[in-house]
Amino acid sequence: MSDTLPLRIAVLGAGNVGGTLGRRWAGLGHHVVFGVRRPDAGASSVKGGDALPATARVASPADAVRNADVVLLATPWAAVQSALADAGAEHGALDGCVLIDATNPIGPGLSLLTGADGASGSEQVQTLAPKARVVKAFNTTGYDNMREPSYAGAASVMFYAGDDAAAKAVVERLVRELGFEAVDAGPLVRARQLENLALLWISLAFGGLGRDIAFRLMRR
Ligand SMILES: NC(=O)c1ccc[n+]([C@@H]2O[C@H](COP(=O)([O-])OP(=O)(O)OC[C@H]3O[C@@H](n4cnc5c(N)ncnc54)[C@H](OP(=O)(O)O)[C@@H]3O)[C@@H](O)[C@H]2O)c1
């Protein structure tokens, strides 16, 4: 996949995270289709503004993922299974695509709803879309930081994890283009740590520090 040509990106879950990321990628020239449950409602189904950028549109989930290079999954955890089903995952609609999983499987009391043997949400997503190239990303910080990743000129960090090197290269590009420092956290099993890191961000933000906080990686 070229490192300069616009990507065809489908967004499943056009709320705080999906709306923010999709709008920003479209603003950078990527072709973004928001797969929403009420496409007739137009731009109002996408959080973050009244109008959509010129290279963005809304469609049904199944239409949105057709021919997509990249699919962003950004629904509440409880809706993941149905969102993937609506997109046609069971019938191979996501086979081969880069599936970015931004979700966090959060249960009561900030617990993680792990699968068998402690499987992360992303590993569970991989089971639901077995031939998609799943990469965990965009789950460890608030959506406000996805709109503006820099603090006083310093980029905050975005970790990503996955098993497919070419898929991770695409995600690295999409992370970097937004203004984050993109850091490869390893194979998809590292999503277990990234989902715990998300819990830390949430507990700090809602424990008194507020949403204007972000992690940064320091190097010597
Ligand atoms: N909020 C954050 O700062 C943040 C940061 C990192 C990761 N996350 C994770 O990202 C995910 C989304 O969070 P959010 O804050 O963006 O949620 P949100 O603002 O509540 O948006 C969720 C979106 O998902 C859509 N949706 C719900 N069920 C669906 C279905 N079955 N099929 C298709 N779309 C469906 C909703 O559409 P309708 O309008 O039709 O209901 C809505 O647009 C969660 O897993 C969360 O843990 C959140």
Coordinates of N, CA and C and ligand atoms in Angstrom, one line a residue:
M1 N 0.9 -1.2 0.0 CA 0.0 0.0 0.0 C 0.9 1.3 0.0
S2 N 0.6 2.2 -0.9 CA 1.4 3.4 -1.0 C 1.4 4.2 0.4
D3 N 2.5 4.9 0.6 CA 2.6 5.7 1.8 C 2.1 7.1 1.6
T4 N 1.7 7.4 0.4 CA 1.3 8.8 0.1 C -0.1 8.9 -0.4
L5 N -0.6 7.9 -1.1 CA -2.0 8.0 -1.7 C -3.0 8.0 -0.6
P6 N -4.1 8.6 -0.8 CA -5.2 8.6 0.2 C -5.7 7.2 0.4
L7 N -6.1 6.9 1.6 CA -6.6 5.6 1.9 C -8.1 5.6 1.9
R8 N -8.8 4.5 1.7 CA -10.2 4.4 1.8 C -10.5 3.8 3.2
I9 N -11.1 4.7 4.0 CA -11.3 4.3 5.4 C -12.8 4.2 5.8
A10 N -13.2 3.1 6.3 CA -14.6 3.0 6.9 C -14.5 3.2 8.4
V11 N -15.5 3.8 8.9 CA -15.6 4.1 10.3 C -16.9 3.5 10.9
L12 N -16.8 2.5 11.8 CA -17.9 1.9 12.4 C -18.0 2.4 13.8
G13 N -19.1 3.2 14.1 CA -19.1 3.9 15.4 C -18.7 5.3 15.2
A14 N -19.7 6.2 14.9 CA -19.3 7.6 14.5 C -19.6 8.5 15.7
G15 N -19.2 8.1 16.9 CA -19.3 8.9 18.1 C -18.1 9.8 18.4
N16 N -17.8 9.9 19.6 CA -16.7 10.8 20.0 C -15.4 10.4 19.3
V17 N -15.0 9.1 19.4 CA -13.8 8.6 18.8 C -13.9 8.5 17.3
G18 N -14.9 7.8 16.8 CA -15.0 7.6 15.3 C -15.2 8.9 14.6
G19 N -16.1 9.8 15.2 CA -16.4 11.1 14.6 C -15.1 11.9 14.5
T20 N -14.3 11.9 15.6 CA -13.1 12.8 15.6 C -12.1 12.2 14.6
L21 N -11.8 10.9 14.7 CA -10.7 10.4 13.8 C -11.1 10.4 12.4
G22 N -12.4 10.1 12.1 CA -12.8 10.1 10.7 C -12.8 11.5 10.1
R23 N -13.2 12.5 10.9 CA -13.2 13.8 10.4 C -11.8 14.3 10.1
R24 N -10.9 14.0 11.1 CA -9.5 14.4 10.9 C -8.9 13.7 9.7
W25 N -9.1 12.4 9.5 CA -8.5 11.7 8.4 C -9.0 12.3 7.1
A26 N -10.3 12.6 7.0 CA -10.9 13.1 5.8 C -10.3 14.5 5.6
G27 N -10.1 15.3 6.6 CA -9.4 16.6 6.5 C -8.0 16.5 5.9
L28 N -7.4 15.4 6.1 CA -6.0 15.1 5.6 C -6.1 14.6 4.1
G29 N -7.3 14.4 3.6 CA -7.4 13.9 2.2 C -7.8 12.5 2.1
H30 N -7.9 11.7 3.1 CA -8.3 10.3 3.0 C -9.8 10.2 2.7
H31 N -10.2 9.1 2.0 CA -11.7 9.0 1.7 C -12.3 8.2 2.8
V32 N -13.2 8.9 3.5 CA -13.8 8.3 4.8 C -15.3 8.1 4.6
V33 N -15.7 6.9 4.9 CA -17.2 6.6 4.9 C -17.6 6.1 6.3
F34 N -18.5 6.9 6.9 CA -19.0 6.5 8.2 C -20.1 5.5 8.0
G35 N -19.9 4.3 8.6 CA -21.0 3.3 8.5 C -21.9 3.5 9.7
V36 N -23.1 4.0 9.5 CA -24.0 4.4 10.6 C -25.3 3.6 10.5
R37 N -26.0 3.6 11.6 CA -27.2 2.8 11.6 C -28.4 3.6 10.9
R38 N -28.2 5.0 10.9 CA -29.3 5.7 10.2 C -28.6 6.6 9.1
P39 N -28.2 6.1 8.0 CA -27.6 6.9 7.0 C -28.4 8.0 6.5
D40 N -29.8 7.9 6.6 CA -30.7 8.9 6.1 C -30.5 10.2 6.9
A41 N -30.0 10.1 8.1 CA -29.8 11.3 8.9 C -28.6 12.1 8.5
G42 N -27.8 11.6 7.6 CA -26.7 12.3 7.0 C -25.6 12.7 8.1
A43 N -25.1 13.9 7.9 CA -23.9 14.3 8.7 C -24.3 14.3 10.2
S44 N -25.6 14.4 10.5 CA -25.9 14.5 12.0 C -25.7 13.2 12.7
S45 N -25.5 12.1 11.9 CA -25.2 10.8 12.6 C -23.7 10.8 13.0
V46 N -22.9 11.8 12.7 CA -21.5 11.8 12.9 C -21.2 12.9 13.9
K47 N -20.6 12.5 15.1 CA -20.3 13.5 16.1 C -19.2 14.4 15.7
G48 N -19.3 15.7 16.2 CA -18.2 16.6 16.0 C -18.5 17.7 15.0
G49 N -19.7 17.9 14.6 CA -19.9 19.1 13.7 C -21.2 18.9 12.8
D50 N -21.6 19.9 12.2 CA -22.9 19.9 11.4 C -22.6 19.3 10.0
A51 N -21.5 19.7 9.4 CA -21.2 19.3 8.1 C -20.0 18.3 8.1
L52 N -19.9 17.6 7.0 CA -18.7 16.6 6.8 C -17.7 17.2 5.9
P53 N -16.4 16.9 6.1 CA -15.4 17.3 5.1 C -15.7 16.8 3.7
A54 N -15.2 17.4 2.7 CA -15.5 17.0 1.3 C -15.2 15.5 1.0
T55 N -14.3 15.0 1.6 CA -13.9 13.6 1.3 C -14.5 12.6 2.3
A56 N -15.6 13.0 2.9 CA -16.3 12.1 3.8 C -17.8 12.0 3.5
R57 N -18.4 10.8 3.8 CA -19.8 10.6 3.6 C -20.3 9.6 4.5
V58 N -21.6 9.5 4.6 CA -22.2 8.4 5.5 C -22.9 7.4 4.6
A59 N -22.9 6.1 5.1 CA -23.5 5.0 4.4 C -23.9 4.0 5.4
S60 N -24.6 2.9 5.0 CA -24.8 1.8 5.9 C -23.5 1.1 6.2
P61 N -23.4 0.4 7.3 CA -22.1 -0.3 7.7 C -21.7 -1.2 6.5
A62 N -22.6 -1.9 5.9 CA -22.1 -2.8 4.8 C -21.6 -2.1 3.6
D63 N -22.2 -1.0 3.3 CA -21.7 -0.2 2.2 C -20.4 0.5 2.5
A64 N -20.3 0.9 3.8 CA -19.1 1.6 4.2 C -17.8 0.8 4.1
V65 N -17.9 -0.5 4.4 CA -16.7 -1.4 4.4 C -16.4 -1.9 3.1
R66 N -17.3 -1.8 2.1 CA -17.1 -2.3 0.8 C -15.9 -1.6 0.2
N67 N -14.8 -2.3 -0.2 CA -13.6 -1.7 -0.8 C -12.8 -0.9 0.1
A68 N -13.1 -1.0 1.4 CA -12.2 -0.2 2.3 C -10.9 -0.8 2.5
D69 N -9.8 0.0 2.6 CA -8.5 -0.5 2.9 C -8.4 -0.7 4.4
V70 N -9.0 0.3 5.1 CA -8.9 0.3 6.6 C -10.3 0.5 7.2
V71 N -10.6 -0.3 8.2 CA -11.9 -0.1 8.9 C -11.5 0.2 10.4
L72 N -12.1 1.3 10.9 CA -11.9 1.7 12.3 C -13.1 1.2 13.0
L73 N -12.9 0.4 14.1 CA -14.0 0.0 14.9 C -14.0 0.9 16.2
A74 N -15.1 1.6 16.4 CA -15.1 2.6 17.5 C -16.5 2.7 18.1
T75 N -17.1 1.5 18.3 CA -18.4 1.5 19.0 C -18.2 1.2 20.5
P76 N -19.2 1.4 21.3 CA -19.2 0.8 22.7 C -18.9 -0.7 22.6
W77 N -18.2 -1.2 23.6 CA -17.9 -2.6 23.6 C -19.1 -3.5 23.4
A78 N -20.2 -3.1 24.1 CA -21.4 -4.0 24.0 C -22.0 -4.1 22.6
A79 N -21.6 -3.1 21.7 CA -22.1 -3.1 20.3 C -21.2 -3.7 19.3
V80 N -20.0 -4.1 19.8 CA -19.0 -4.6 18.8 C -19.5 -5.8 17.9
Q81 N -20.1 -6.8 18.6 CA -20.5 -7.9 17.9 C -21.5 -7.6 16.8
S82 N -22.5 -6.7 17.2 CA -23.6 -6.4 16.2 C -23.0 -5.5 15.1
A83 N -22.1 -4.6 15.5 CA -21.6 -3.7 14.5 C -20.8 -4.5 13.4
L84 N -20.0 -5.5 13.9 CA -19.2 -6.3 12.9 C -20.2 -7.1 12.1
A85 N -21.3 -7.6 12.7 CA -22.2 -8.4 12.0 C -22.9 -7.6 10.9
D86 N -23.3 -6.3 11.3 CA -24.0 -5.4 10.3 C -23.1 -5.1 9.2
A87 N -21.8 -5.1 9.4 CA -20.8 -4.8 8.4 C -20.6 -6.0 7.5
G88 N -21.0 -7.2 7.9 CA -20.9 -8.4 7.1 C -19.7 -9.2 7.4
A89 N -19.1 -9.0 8.7 CA -17.9 -9.8 9.0 C -18.1 -11.3 8.9
E90 N -19.2 -11.8 9.2 CA -19.5 -13.2 9.2 C -19.4 -13.7 7.8
H91 N -19.6 -12.9 6.8 CA -19.6 -13.3 5.4 C -18.4 -12.8 4.7
G92 N -17.4 -12.5 5.4 CA -16.1 -12.2 4.8 C -15.9 -10.7 4.4
A93 N -16.8 -9.8 4.8 CA -16.7 -8.4 4.3 C -15.5 -7.7 4.8
L94 N -14.9 -8.2 5.9 CA -13.7 -7.6 6.4 C -12.4 -8.3 6.1
D95 N -12.5 -9.4 5.4 CA -11.3 -10.2 5.1 C -10.3 -9.4 4.4
G96 N -9.1 -9.4 5.0 CA -7.9 -8.7 4.4 C -7.8 -7.3 4.7
C97 N -8.8 -6.6 5.2 CA -8.7 -5.2 5.5 C -7.9 -5.0 6.8
V98 N -7.4 -3.8 7.0 CA -6.7 -3.4 8.2 C -7.9 -3.0 9.2
L99 N -8.1 -3.8 10.2 CA -9.2 -3.5 11.2 C -8.6 -2.9 12.4
I100 N -8.7 -1.5 12.6 CA -8.2 -0.9 13.8 C -9.2 -1.0 14.9
D101 N -8.8 -1.5 16.0 CA -9.8 -1.7 17.1 C -9.4 -0.6 18.1
A102 N -10.3 0.4 18.2 CA -10.1 1.4 19.2 C -11.0 1.2 20.5
T103 N -11.7 0.1 20.5 CA -12.6 -0.1 21.6 C -11.9 -0.5 22.9
N104 N -12.6 -0.4 24.0 CA -12.1 -0.9 25.3 C -13.3 -1.7 25.9
P105 N -13.0 -3.0 26.3 CA -14.1 -3.8 26.8 C -14.3 -3.6 28.3
I106 N -14.9 -2.4 28.6 CA -15.0 -2.0 30.0 C -16.3 -2.5 30.6
G107 N -16.1 -3.1 31.7 CA -17.3 -3.6 32.5 C -17.4 -2.8 33.8
P108 N -18.3 -3.3 34.6 CA -18.6 -2.6 35.9 C -17.3 -2.4 36.7
G109 N -17.3 -1.2 37.3 CA -16.2 -0.9 38.2 C -14.8 -0.8 37.5
L110 N -14.8 -0.3 36.3 CA -13.6 -0.2 35.5 C -12.9 -1.6 35.4
S111 N -13.6 -2.6 35.2 CA -13.0 -3.9 35.0 C -12.9 -4.1 33.5
L112 N -12.0 -5.1 33.1 CA -11.9 -5.4 31.7 C -12.7 -6.7 31.4
L113 N -13.5 -6.7 30.4 CA -14.3 -7.9 30.1 C -13.5 -8.8 29.2
T114 N -12.6 -9.6 29.8 CA -11.6 -10.4 29.1 C -12.3 -11.7 28.6
G115 N -11.7 -12.2 27.5 CA -12.3 -13.5 27.0 C -11.5 -14.7 27.6
A116 N -11.6 -15.8 26.9 CA -10.9 -17.0 27.4 C -9.4 -16.8 27.6
D117 N -8.9 -17.3 28.6 CA -7.4 -17.1 29.0 C -7.0 -15.7 29.0
G118 N -7.9 -14.8 29.4 CA -7.5 -13.4 29.6 C -7.5 -12.6 28.3
A119 N -8.1 -13.1 27.2 CA -8.0 -12.5 25.9 C -8.5 -11.0 26.0
S120 N -7.7 -10.1 25.4 CA -8.1 -8.7 25.3 C -9.3 -8.6 24.4
G121 N -9.9 -7.4 24.4 CA -11.0 -7.1 23.4 C -10.5 -7.3 22.0
S122 N -9.3 -6.9 21.7 CA -8.8 -7.0 20.3 C -8.7 -8.4 19.9
E123 N -8.3 -9.3 20.8 CA -8.2 -10.7 20.4 C -9.6 -11.3 20.2
Q124 N -10.6 -10.8 21.0 CA -11.9 -11.2 20.8 C -12.5 -10.7 19.4
V125 N -12.1 -9.4 19.1 CA -12.5 -8.9 17.8 C -11.9 -9.7 16.7
Q126 N -10.6 -10.2 16.8 CA -10.0 -11.0 15.8 C -10.8 -12.3 15.6
T127 N -11.3 -12.8 16.7 CA -12.1 -14.1 16.6 C -13.4 -13.8 15.8
L128 N -14.0 -12.6 16.0 CA -15.2 -12.2 15.2 C -14.9 -11.9 13.8
A129 N -13.7 -11.5 13.5 CA -13.4 -11.2 12.1 C -12.0 -11.9 11.8
P130 N -12.0 -13.2 11.6 CA -10.8 -14.0 11.6 C -9.8 -13.6 10.5
K131 N -10.3 -13.1 9.4 CA -9.3 -12.9 8.3 C -9.0 -11.4 8.2
A132 N -9.5 -10.6 9.1 CA -9.1 -9.2 9.1 C -7.8 -9.1 9.8
R133 N -7.0 -8.0 9.4 CA -5.7 -7.8 10.0 C -5.9 -6.8 11.1
V134 N -6.1 -7.3 12.3 CA -6.5 -6.5 13.5 C -5.3 -5.8 14.1
V135 N -5.5 -4.5 14.3 CA -4.4 -3.7 15.0 C -5.1 -2.9 16.1
K136 N -4.6 -3.0 17.3 CA -5.2 -2.2 18.4 C -4.5 -0.8 18.3
A137 N -5.3 0.2 18.4 CA -4.8 1.6 18.4 C -5.9 2.5 18.9
F138 N -5.5 3.7 19.3 CA -6.4 4.8 19.6 C -7.3 4.5 20.8
N139 N -6.9 3.5 21.7 CA -7.7 3.2 22.8 C -7.2 3.8 24.1
T140 N -5.9 4.3 24.1 CA -5.3 4.7 25.4 C -5.3 6.1 25.7
T141 N -6.1 6.9 25.0 CA -6.2 8.3 25.3 C -7.6 8.8 25.0
G142 N -7.9 10.0 25.5 CA -9.3 10.5 25.2 C -9.4 11.1 23.8
Y143 N -10.7 11.2 23.4 CA -10.9 11.6 22.0 C -10.5 13.1 21.8
D144 N -10.5 13.8 22.9 CA -10.0 15.2 22.7 C -8.6 15.3 22.3
N145 N -7.8 14.3 22.8 CA -6.4 14.2 22.4 C -6.2 13.8 21.0
M146 N -7.2 13.1 20.4 CA -7.2 12.7 19.0 C -7.4 13.9 18.1
R147 N -8.2 14.9 18.6 CA -8.4 16.1 17.9 C -7.1 16.9 17.9
E148 N -6.4 16.9 19.1 CA -5.2 17.7 19.2 C -4.2 16.9 20.1
P149 N -3.3 16.2 19.4 CA -2.4 15.3 20.2 C -1.2 16.0 20.9
S150 N -1.0 17.2 20.5 CA 0.2 17.9 21.0 C -0.1 18.7 22.3
Y151 N 0.9 18.7 23.2 CA 0.9 19.5 24.4 C 2.1 20.4 24.4
A152 N 1.9 21.7 24.2 CA 3.0 22.7 24.2 C 4.0 22.3 23.1
G153 N 3.6 21.8 22.0 CA 4.4 21.5 20.9 C 5.0 20.1 21.0
A154 N 4.8 19.3 22.0 CA 5.3 18.0 22.2 C 4.2 17.0 21.9
A155 N 4.5 16.0 21.0 CA 3.5 15.0 20.6 C 3.3 14.0 21.7
S156 N 2.0 13.8 22.0 CA 1.7 12.7 22.9 C 1.9 11.3 22.2
V157 N 1.9 10.2 22.9 CA 2.2 8.9 22.3 C 0.9 8.2 22.0
M158 N 1.0 7.4 20.9 CA -0.1 6.5 20.6 C 0.6 5.1 20.3
F159 N 0.3 4.2 21.2 CA 0.8 2.8 21.0 C -0.2 2.1 20.1
Y160 N 0.4 1.1 19.3 CA -0.4 0.2 18.5 C 0.2 -1.2 18.6
A161 N -0.7 -2.2 18.4 CA -0.2 -3.6 18.5 C -1.0 -4.4 17.6
G162 N -0.2 -5.3 16.9 CA -0.9 -6.2 16.0 C 0.1 -7.3 15.5
D163 N -0.4 -8.2 14.8 CA 0.4 -9.4 14.3 C 0.9 -9.2 12.9
D164 N 0.3 -8.3 12.1 CA 0.6 -8.2 10.7 C 1.4 -6.9 10.4
A165 N 2.7 -7.1 10.0 CA 3.6 -6.0 9.9 C 3.1 -5.0 8.9
A166 N 2.5 -5.4 7.7 CA 2.1 -4.4 6.7 C 0.9 -3.6 7.3
A167 N 0.0 -4.3 8.0 CA -1.1 -3.6 8.6 C -0.7 -2.6 9.6
K168 N 0.4 -3.0 10.4 CA 0.9 -2.0 11.4 C 1.5 -0.8 10.7
A169 N 2.1 -1.0 9.5 CA 2.7 0.1 8.8 C 1.7 1.1 8.4
V170 N 0.5 0.6 8.0 CA -0.6 1.5 7.6 C -1.1 2.3 8.9
V171 N -1.2 1.6 10.0 CA -1.7 2.2 11.2 C -0.7 3.3 11.7
E172 N 0.6 2.9 11.6 CA 1.6 3.8 12.0 C 1.5 5.1 11.2
R173 N 1.3 5.0 9.9 CA 1.1 6.2 9.1 C -0.1 7.0 9.5
L174 N -1.3 6.4 9.8 CA -2.5 7.1 10.2 C -2.3 7.7 11.6
V175 N -1.6 7.1 12.4 CA -1.3 7.6 13.8 C -0.4 8.9 13.6
R176 N 0.7 8.7 12.9 CA 1.6 9.8 12.7 C 1.0 11.0 12.0
E177 N 0.2 10.8 11.0 CA -0.4 11.9 10.2 C -1.2 12.8 11.2
L178 N -1.8 12.2 12.2 CA -2.6 13.0 13.1 C -1.8 13.8 14.0
G179 N -0.5 13.5 14.2 CA 0.3 14.3 15.1 C 0.8 13.6 16.3
F180 N 0.5 12.3 16.5 CA 1.0 11.5 17.6 C 2.4 11.0 17.3
E181 N 3.1 10.7 18.4 CA 4.3 9.8 18.2 C 3.7 8.4 18.2
A182 N 4.0 7.7 17.1 CA 3.5 6.3 16.9 C 4.5 5.3 17.4
V183 N 4.1 4.5 18.4 CA 5.0 3.5 19.0 C 4.4 2.1 18.9
D184 N 5.2 1.2 18.2 CA 4.8 -0.2 18.0 C 5.0 -0.9 19.4
A185 N 3.9 -1.4 19.9 CA 3.9 -2.0 21.2 C 4.0 -3.5 21.1
G186 N 4.1 -4.1 19.9 CA 4.4 -5.5 19.7 C 3.2 -6.2 19.1
P187 N 3.1 -7.5 19.3 CA 2.0 -8.3 18.7 C 0.6 -8.0 19.4
L188 N -0.4 -8.6 18.7 CA -1.8 -8.3 19.2 C -2.0 -8.6 20.6
V189 N -1.3 -9.6 21.2 CA -1.5 -9.9 22.6 C -1.2 -8.8 23.5
R190 N -0.4 -7.8 23.0 CA 0.0 -6.6 23.8 C -1.3 -5.7 24.0
A191 N -2.3 -6.0 23.2 CA -3.6 -5.2 23.5 C -4.0 -5.4 24.9
R192 N -3.6 -6.5 25.5 CA -4.0 -6.7 27.0 C -3.4 -5.6 27.8
Q193 N -2.2 -5.2 27.5 CA -1.6 -4.1 28.3 C -2.2 -2.8 27.9
L194 N -2.4 -2.6 26.6 CA -3.0 -1.3 26.1 C -4.4 -1.1 26.7
E195 N -5.1 -2.1 26.9 CA -6.5 -1.9 27.4 C -6.3 -1.6 28.9
N196 N -5.3 -2.1 29.6 CA -5.1 -1.7 31.0 C -4.6 -0.3 31.1
L197 N -3.8 0.1 30.1 CA -3.3 1.5 30.0 C -4.5 2.5 29.8
A198 N -5.5 2.0 29.1 CA -6.7 2.8 28.9 C -7.4 3.0 30.2
L199 N -7.5 2.0 31.0 CA -8.1 2.1 32.3 C -7.4 3.1 33.2
L200 N -6.0 3.1 33.1 CA -5.2 4.1 33.9 C -5.6 5.5 33.4
W201 N -5.6 5.7 32.1 CA -5.9 7.1 31.6 C -7.3 7.5 32.1
I202 N -8.3 6.6 32.0 CA -9.7 6.9 32.4 C -9.7 7.2 33.9
S203 N -9.0 6.4 34.7 CA -9.1 6.6 36.2 C -8.4 7.9 36.6
L204 N -7.3 8.2 35.9 CA -6.6 9.5 36.2 C -7.5 10.7 35.8
A205 N -8.1 10.6 34.5 CA -8.9 11.7 34.0 C -10.1 11.9 34.9
F206 N -10.8 10.8 35.2 CA -12.1 11.0 36.0 C -11.8 11.0 37.5
G207 N -10.6 10.7 37.9 CA -10.2 10.8 39.3 C -9.8 12.2 39.7
G208 N -9.8 13.1 38.8 CA -9.5 14.5 39.3 C -8.6 15.3 38.3
L209 N -7.8 14.6 37.5 CA -6.9 15.3 36.6 C -7.6 15.9 35.4
G210 N -8.8 15.4 35.0 CA -9.5 16.0 33.9 C -9.0 15.3 32.6
R211 N -9.7 15.6 31.5 CA -9.4 15.0 30.2 C -8.2 15.6 29.5
D212 N -7.7 16.7 29.9 CA -6.6 17.3 29.2 C -5.3 16.8 29.7
I213 N -5.2 15.4 29.7 CA -3.9 14.8 30.1 C -3.6 13.7 29.0
A214 N -2.3 13.5 28.8 CA -1.9 12.5 27.8 C -0.6 11.9 28.2
F215 N -0.4 10.7 27.7 CA 0.9 10.0 28.0 C 1.9 10.4 26.9
R216 N 3.2 10.4 27.3 CA 4.3 10.7 26.4 C 5.4 9.7 26.7
L217 N 6.1 9.3 25.6 CA 7.2 8.4 25.8 C 8.5 9.2 25.8
M218 N 9.3 9.1 26.9 CA 10.6 9.8 27.0 C 11.7 8.8 26.6
R219 N 12.7 9.3 25.9 CA 13.9 8.5 25.5 C 15.2 9.2 25.9
R220 N 16.2 8.4 26.3 CA 17.5 9.0 26.6 C 18.4 8.6 25.5
Ligands
LIG1 N1 -14.5 8.4 24.6 C1 -13.1 8.3 24.5 O1 -12.4 9.3 24.8 C2 -12.5 7.0 24.1 C3 -11.1 6.9 24.0 C4 -10.5 5.8 23.5 C5 -11.3 4.7 23.3 N2 -12.7 4.7 23.5 C6 -13.5 3.5 23.2 O2 -14.0 3.8 21.8 C7 -15.3 3.2 21.8 C8 -16.3 4.3 21.4 O3 -16.3 5.3 22.4 P1 -17.0 6.7 22.1 O4 -16.7 7.5 23.3 O5 -16.7 7.2 20.8 O6 -18.5 6.3 22.1 P2 -19.8 7.1 21.7 O7 -19.5 8.6 21.6 O8 -20.9 6.7 22.6 O9 -20.1 6.7 20.2 C9 -20.5 5.3 20.0 C10 -20.9 5.3 18.5 O10 -21.2 3.9 18.2 C11 -22.4 3.8 17.5 N3 -23.0 2.5 17.6 C12 -23.6 2.0 18.7 N4 -24.0 0.8 18.5 C13 -23.7 0.5 17.2 C14 -23.9 -0.6 16.3 N5 -24.5 -1.7 16.7 N6 -23.5 -0.5 15.0 C15 -22.9 0.7 14.6 N7 -22.7 1.7 15.3 C16 -23.1 1.7 16.6 C17 -23.3 4.9 18.0 O11 -24.2 5.3 17.1 P3 -25.7 5.7 17.4 O12 -25.6 7.2 17.3 O13 -26.5 5.1 16.3 O14 -26.1 5.2 18.7 C18 -22.2 6.0 18.2 O15 -22.0 6.8 17.1 C19 -15.6 2.6 23.1 O16 -15.3 1.2 23.0 C20 -14.6 3.3 24.1 O17 -14.3 2.4 25.1 C21 -13.3 5.9 23.9

